[in-house]
Amino acid sequence: MRDPRLKALTANLLDYSLEVKAGERVLIEGDIEARDLMVELIEGCYERGAVPYYHCGDAVLRRAFLLRATREQMDREAAWELNRLQDIDASLYILAGRNASEFADVPPATMAASRLANEPVIDMYLKKKWVLLRYPTPSAAQAASMSTEAFEDFCLAVSTLDYARLDKAMDPLVELMSRTDQVRITGPGTDISFSIKGIPVLKAAGKNNIPDGEVFTAPVRDSVNGTVLFNAPSLEDGTTYERVRLTLKDGKIIDSDANEPEKLRRMLDTDEGARYLGEFALGLNPRIDKPMKDTLFDEKIGGSLHLTPGRSYEEADNGNRSAIHWDLVLIQTPQWGGGEVWFDGVLVRKDGRFVLPELEALNPENLL
């Protein structure tokens, strides 16, 4: 018997996030662990007169493919995927792998080649209506240091947040950031500044990510100077990076360190754009308050911010192009060391809480 809460989540995804219309072709992709939700989504599409298609992935098979794949194979696979994406109107991808570290022993050079081959696919994906979400699995619960049942309850609760309410509360922050030039971020091990002048500012409130909750833009590409120490662990391509530190001069990452310094260096050497930032965002989800080794959750932590080596989004474009887009998270709540965010010399957020009256509606107690 399927969890009845999945029906509410399906309605949220199809009606609010994707705004699916009759006759639209919808591609539903995910790991087999998410089969129950995929069935609900297929049935939901039919009920709305849409035309569903599906594809089930498997990280074990993917690893076996990558270990001996040539770049020619990767490029051909990407070409097939491009043809499929061109023929659909909306896509929905469900993250539900059984082992988040499945790719840990795939050589970094192979992972870099795979990212480069799939760059056109990502570009096409982002041009369609799309949504990405996390489905609760035992492995994800383990990474979050939670029981399977508690993590499942948490996932479904945070995924069915009143995103329309959050969307409205974001408007004053979008307005403020849109007229901001200089941003300065300070905290333990962190003092970094940059301009966001002229870069569009957008709100993310359940349209493309579930869970969601951030307002994002991008630094002017060559304006970033200083050092930032990220305190949330980041699980990327099967490797957990701890305490990533980046130093930038005139926009370029000139020094870096972490628990895996060589893997970090290779990630930043993927291409030229990997050493520049493509996104700056403030996390606002009141129901997420600690890292879960899952970027989809961690970048939304209330009282956090993230900076992103790699590709910028087309909607908030600073001109940076890269095969990577790696959100690194700094939590500024008191239990994580605190910190400050300044816009044009005015303190906007201190220790994870907004201090300006027009932004107080975004503090957690006002969103729950």
Coordinates of C-alpha atoms in Angstrom, one line a residue:
M1 CA 0.0 0.0 0.0
R2 CA 1.4 3.4 -1.0
D3 CA 1.9 6.1 1.6
P4 CA -1.2 8.4 1.3
R5 CA 1.1 11.4 1.7
L6 CA 2.6 10.8 -1.7
K7 CA -0.7 11.9 -3.3
A8 CA -0.4 15.3 -1.7
L9 CA 3.3 15.5 -2.8
T10 CA 2.3 14.5 -6.3
A11 CA -0.3 17.3 -6.5
N12 CA 2.3 19.8 -5.2
L13 CA 4.8 18.7 -7.9
L14 CA 2.4 18.5 -10.9
D15 CA 0.1 21.5 -10.1
Y16 CA 2.4 23.9 -8.3
S17 CA 5.9 23.1 -9.4
L18 CA 5.4 22.1 -13.0
E19 CA 2.0 23.5 -13.6
V20 CA 1.3 20.5 -15.9
K21 CA -1.3 21.1 -18.6
A22 CA -3.3 18.6 -20.6
G23 CA -1.4 17.2 -23.6
E24 CA 2.0 18.1 -22.2
R25 CA 4.7 15.3 -22.4
V26 CA 6.2 14.8 -18.9
L27 CA 9.4 12.8 -18.4
I28 CA 9.6 11.2 -14.9
E29 CA 13.1 9.9 -14.0
G30 CA 14.4 8.4 -10.8
D31 CA 16.0 5.5 -9.0
I32 CA 13.9 2.4 -8.6
E33 CA 13.8 3.1 -4.8
A34 CA 11.3 5.9 -5.7
R35 CA 8.9 3.6 -7.6
D36 CA 5.9 4.3 -5.3
L37 CA 6.2 8.1 -6.0
M38 CA 6.8 7.5 -9.7
V39 CA 3.6 5.4 -9.9
E40 CA 1.7 8.3 -8.2
L41 CA 3.2 10.8 -10.7
I42 CA 2.3 8.6 -13.7
E43 CA -1.2 8.3 -12.5
G44 CA -1.4 12.0 -11.7
C45 CA -0.3 12.9 -15.2
Y46 CA -3.0 10.7 -16.7
E47 CA -5.6 12.3 -14.4
R48 CA -4.6 15.7 -15.7
G49 CA -4.6 14.7 -19.3
A50 CA -0.9 14.9 -19.6
V51 CA 1.3 12.2 -21.3
P52 CA 3.8 10.6 -18.9
Y53 CA 7.1 8.8 -19.8
Y54 CA 9.5 7.3 -17.3
H55 CA 13.0 6.1 -16.9
C56 CA 14.5 4.2 -13.9
G57 CA 18.2 4.7 -13.1
D58 CA 20.6 2.6 -11.0
A59 CA 23.8 4.0 -9.6
V60 CA 25.5 0.5 -9.5
L61 CA 24.9 0.2 -13.2
R62 CA 26.1 3.7 -13.8
R63 CA 29.3 3.1 -11.9
A64 CA 30.0 -0.1 -14.0
F65 CA 29.5 2.0 -17.1
L66 CA 31.7 4.8 -16.0
L67 CA 34.7 2.7 -14.9
R68 CA 35.6 1.8 -18.5
A69 CA 33.7 4.2 -20.6
T70 CA 35.4 6.3 -23.2
R71 CA 34.7 9.9 -23.9
E72 CA 33.2 8.9 -27.2
Q73 CA 30.7 6.7 -25.4
M74 CA 29.8 9.5 -23.0
D75 CA 29.3 12.0 -25.9
R76 CA 27.0 9.5 -27.7
E77 CA 25.0 8.8 -24.6
A78 CA 24.6 12.6 -24.1
A79 CA 23.4 13.0 -27.7
W80 CA 20.7 10.3 -27.2
E81 CA 19.6 12.1 -24.0
L82 CA 19.5 15.4 -25.8
N83 CA 17.1 13.9 -28.4
R84 CA 14.8 12.7 -25.7
L85 CA 14.8 16.0 -23.8
Q86 CA 13.9 17.9 -27.0
D87 CA 10.7 15.9 -27.3
I88 CA 9.3 16.6 -23.8
D89 CA 7.6 19.6 -22.2
A90 CA 8.5 19.0 -18.6
S91 CA 10.8 16.8 -16.6
L92 CA 10.9 15.6 -13.1
Y93 CA 14.0 13.9 -11.5
I94 CA 13.8 12.0 -8.2
L95 CA 17.0 11.4 -6.2
A96 CA 16.7 8.1 -4.4
G97 CA 20.0 6.2 -4.6
R98 CA 20.8 3.4 -2.3
N99 CA 24.4 4.4 -1.8
A100 CA 25.4 8.0 -1.9
S101 CA 29.1 7.0 -2.2
E102 CA 28.6 4.7 -5.2
F103 CA 31.0 6.8 -7.4
A104 CA 33.7 7.3 -4.7
D105 CA 36.1 5.0 -6.5
V106 CA 35.5 6.2 -10.0
P107 CA 38.6 8.1 -11.1
P108 CA 38.3 11.9 -10.8
A109 CA 39.3 12.3 -14.5
T110 CA 36.4 10.0 -15.5
M111 CA 33.9 12.0 -13.5
A112 CA 35.2 15.2 -15.0
A113 CA 34.8 13.8 -18.5
S114 CA 31.3 12.7 -17.7
R115 CA 30.4 16.2 -16.4
L116 CA 31.9 17.8 -19.6
A117 CA 30.0 15.4 -21.9
N118 CA 26.7 16.1 -20.1
E119 CA 27.0 19.8 -20.1
P120 CA 24.7 20.2 -23.2
V121 CA 22.2 17.9 -21.5
I122 CA 22.1 20.1 -18.4
D123 CA 21.7 23.2 -20.5
M124 CA 18.7 21.6 -22.4
Y125 CA 17.2 20.3 -19.1
L126 CA 17.2 23.9 -17.6
K127 CA 15.4 25.3 -20.7
K128 CA 12.4 23.1 -20.0
K129 CA 9.9 23.1 -17.1
W130 CA 11.8 21.0 -14.5
V131 CA 11.8 20.0 -10.9
L132 CA 14.3 18.0 -8.8
L133 CA 13.5 16.4 -5.5
R134 CA 14.8 14.0 -2.9
Y135 CA 12.9 10.8 -2.1
P136 CA 13.5 9.4 1.4
T137 CA 15.7 6.2 1.5
P138 CA 17.6 4.4 4.2
S139 CA 21.0 5.5 2.8
A140 CA 19.9 9.2 2.8
A141 CA 18.6 8.8 6.4
Q142 CA 21.9 7.3 7.4
A143 CA 23.8 10.3 5.9
A144 CA 21.5 12.6 7.8
S145 CA 22.1 10.7 11.0
M146 CA 18.4 10.0 11.3
S147 CA 16.3 6.9 11.6
T148 CA 14.6 5.8 8.4
E149 CA 11.1 6.6 9.7
A150 CA 12.2 10.0 11.1
F151 CA 13.9 10.9 7.8
E152 CA 10.8 9.9 5.8
D153 CA 8.5 12.0 8.0
F154 CA 11.0 14.9 7.7
C155 CA 11.3 14.7 3.9
L156 CA 7.5 14.6 3.4
A157 CA 6.9 17.4 5.8
V158 CA 9.6 19.7 4.3
S159 CA 8.4 18.8 0.8
T160 CA 4.9 19.9 1.5
L161 CA 5.7 23.2 3.1
D162 CA 3.4 26.1 2.1
Y163 CA 5.7 27.3 -0.6
A164 CA 3.2 29.9 -1.9
R165 CA 3.4 31.6 1.5
L166 CA 7.2 31.5 1.4
D167 CA 7.2 32.8 -2.1
K168 CA 5.3 36.0 -1.0
A169 CA 7.6 36.5 2.0
M170 CA 10.6 36.5 -0.2
D171 CA 9.6 39.6 -2.2
P172 CA 11.2 42.3 0.0
L173 CA 14.5 40.4 0.0
V174 CA 14.4 40.1 -3.8
E175 CA 13.7 43.9 -4.0
L176 CA 16.6 44.7 -1.6
M177 CA 19.1 42.5 -3.4
S178 CA 18.1 43.9 -6.8
R179 CA 19.2 47.3 -5.7
T180 CA 22.4 46.1 -3.9
D181 CA 25.9 46.5 -5.3
Q182 CA 28.3 45.3 -2.7
V183 CA 27.9 42.2 -0.5
R184 CA 30.2 41.4 2.4
I185 CA 30.1 38.1 4.3
T186 CA 32.0 37.6 7.6
G187 CA 32.3 34.9 10.2
P188 CA 34.8 32.4 11.6
G189 CA 37.5 31.9 8.9
T190 CA 35.4 34.0 6.5
D191 CA 35.7 37.5 5.1
I192 CA 34.7 37.8 1.5
S193 CA 33.2 40.6 -0.6
F194 CA 31.8 40.9 -4.1
S195 CA 29.3 42.9 -6.3
I196 CA 25.9 41.6 -7.4
K197 CA 25.1 44.8 -9.3
G198 CA 23.2 44.3 -12.5
I199 CA 22.7 40.5 -12.0
P200 CA 19.0 39.4 -11.8
V201 CA 17.8 38.2 -8.4
L202 CA 15.3 35.3 -8.2
K203 CA 13.4 33.5 -5.6
A204 CA 13.2 29.7 -5.4
A205 CA 10.0 28.6 -3.7
G206 CA 9.1 25.1 -4.8
K207 CA 9.1 25.5 -8.6
N208 CA 12.4 23.8 -9.5
N209 CA 13.5 22.1 -6.2
I210 CA 11.6 20.2 -3.6
P211 CA 12.5 20.9 -0.9
D212 CA 13.1 24.6 -1.7
G213 CA 13.7 28.0 -0.1
E214 CA 16.3 30.4 -1.3
V215 CA 16.8 33.7 -3.0
F216 CA 19.7 33.6 -5.5
T217 CA 21.7 35.7 -7.8
A218 CA 25.4 35.6 -8.9
P219 CA 28.5 37.6 -8.1
V220 CA 29.9 39.8 -10.8
R221 CA 32.4 37.3 -12.2
D222 CA 35.7 39.2 -11.5
S223 CA 34.5 41.1 -8.4
V224 CA 35.0 38.4 -5.7
N225 CA 37.9 38.9 -3.2
G226 CA 38.6 37.3 0.2
T227 CA 38.3 33.9 1.9
V228 CA 35.3 31.8 2.8
L229 CA 35.3 28.7 5.0
F230 CA 32.3 26.5 4.4
N231 CA 31.2 24.6 7.6
A232 CA 28.6 22.2 6.0
P233 CA 30.0 18.9 4.7
S234 CA 29.4 18.5 0.9
L235 CA 28.9 15.0 -0.6
E236 CA 29.8 15.3 -4.3
D237 CA 30.5 12.5 -6.7
G238 CA 30.7 10.0 -3.8
T239 CA 33.2 12.0 -1.8
T240 CA 32.5 13.9 1.4
Y241 CA 34.3 17.2 1.5
E242 CA 34.7 18.8 5.0
R243 CA 35.6 22.4 5.8
V244 CA 36.2 23.5 2.3
R245 CA 38.2 26.8 2.2
L246 CA 38.4 29.0 -0.9
T247 CA 40.5 32.1 -1.4
L248 CA 39.6 34.3 -4.4
K249 CA 41.3 37.2 -6.0
D250 CA 39.5 39.2 -8.7
G251 CA 36.9 36.4 -9.0
K252 CA 39.3 33.5 -9.4
I253 CA 39.9 30.8 -6.8
I254 CA 43.7 31.0 -6.2
D255 CA 43.9 28.8 -3.1
S256 CA 41.9 26.0 -1.7
D257 CA 41.9 23.4 1.1
A258 CA 39.7 20.6 2.5
N259 CA 40.0 17.2 4.0
E260 CA 40.4 15.9 0.4
P261 CA 42.7 18.6 -1.0
E262 CA 43.8 16.7 -4.2
K263 CA 40.2 15.8 -5.2
L264 CA 39.1 19.4 -4.5
R265 CA 41.9 20.7 -6.7
R266 CA 40.9 18.3 -9.5
M267 CA 37.3 19.4 -9.2
L268 CA 38.3 23.1 -9.5
D269 CA 40.5 22.2 -12.5
T270 CA 37.6 20.7 -14.4
D271 CA 37.6 23.7 -16.7
E272 CA 38.3 27.4 -16.5
G273 CA 34.9 28.3 -15.2
A274 CA 35.2 25.9 -12.3
R275 CA 37.5 28.4 -10.5
Y276 CA 35.0 31.2 -10.7
L277 CA 31.7 31.6 -8.9
G278 CA 28.3 31.2 -10.6
E279 CA 25.8 31.7 -7.8
F280 CA 25.3 33.4 -4.5
A281 CA 22.2 32.6 -2.4
L282 CA 20.6 32.9 1.0
G283 CA 18.9 29.8 2.5
L284 CA 15.5 30.3 4.0
N285 CA 13.7 27.0 4.7
P286 CA 12.5 27.1 8.3
R287 CA 12.2 23.3 8.5
I288 CA 15.8 22.6 7.6
D289 CA 18.2 23.5 10.3
K290 CA 21.2 21.1 10.0
P291 CA 23.3 19.6 7.2
M292 CA 22.2 16.3 5.8
K293 CA 25.0 15.7 3.3
D294 CA 22.5 16.4 0.5
T295 CA 22.9 19.6 -1.3
L296 CA 19.2 19.7 -2.2
F297 CA 18.5 20.1 1.5
D298 CA 21.6 21.8 2.8
E299 CA 21.6 24.8 0.5
K300 CA 18.1 25.6 1.8
I301 CA 19.0 25.6 5.5
G302 CA 17.4 28.6 7.3
G303 CA 20.2 31.0 8.3
S304 CA 22.7 29.7 5.7
L305 CA 24.2 30.9 2.5
H306 CA 25.9 29.2 -0.4
L307 CA 28.5 30.2 -3.0
T308 CA 28.9 28.1 -6.1
P309 CA 32.1 27.4 -8.1
G310 CA 31.1 26.8 -11.7
R311 CA 28.2 27.5 -14.0
S312 CA 25.8 30.3 -13.5
Y313 CA 22.1 30.0 -14.1
E314 CA 20.7 31.5 -17.4
E315 CA 18.2 33.5 -15.3
A316 CA 20.9 35.0 -13.2
D317 CA 23.8 35.0 -15.6
N318 CA 27.2 36.4 -14.8
G319 CA 28.7 34.9 -17.9
N320 CA 30.5 32.0 -16.2
R321 CA 30.4 28.7 -18.0
S322 CA 31.5 25.4 -16.6
A323 CA 30.6 21.7 -16.5
I324 CA 30.3 21.9 -12.7
H325 CA 27.8 23.8 -10.5
W326 CA 28.9 23.0 -6.9
D327 CA 26.9 24.6 -4.1
L328 CA 29.0 25.0 -1.0
V329 CA 27.1 25.9 2.2
L330 CA 28.0 28.2 5.1
I331 CA 25.6 28.0 8.0
Q332 CA 25.6 31.2 10.1
T333 CA 23.3 30.3 13.0
P334 CA 24.8 30.6 16.5
Q335 CA 25.4 26.8 17.0
W336 CA 27.4 26.9 13.8
G337 CA 29.6 29.8 14.7
G338 CA 27.4 32.7 13.7
G339 CA 28.3 35.3 11.1
E340 CA 27.1 38.4 9.3
V341 CA 25.8 39.4 5.8
W342 CA 26.1 43.1 4.8
F343 CA 24.6 44.8 1.7
D344 CA 26.2 48.1 0.8
G345 CA 27.5 48.6 4.3
V346 CA 24.2 47.8 6.0
L347 CA 23.9 44.8 8.3
V348 CA 21.1 42.6 6.8
R349 CA 21.5 39.3 8.6
K350 CA 23.3 38.4 11.9
D351 CA 23.8 34.9 13.2
G352 CA 21.3 33.6 10.7
R353 CA 18.5 36.0 11.5
F354 CA 17.3 39.0 9.4
V355 CA 17.6 42.2 11.4
L356 CA 15.9 44.6 9.0
P357 CA 12.2 45.1 9.8
E358 CA 11.1 44.5 6.2
L359 CA 12.8 41.1 6.2
E360 CA 11.7 39.8 9.6
A361 CA 8.9 37.7 7.9
L362 CA 11.6 35.4 6.6
N363 CA 12.8 34.4 10.1
P364 CA 11.8 30.8 10.9
E365 CA 9.1 31.5 13.5
N366 CA 7.2 33.6 11.0
L367 CA 7.2 31.0 8.3
L368 CA 6.1 27.9 10.3

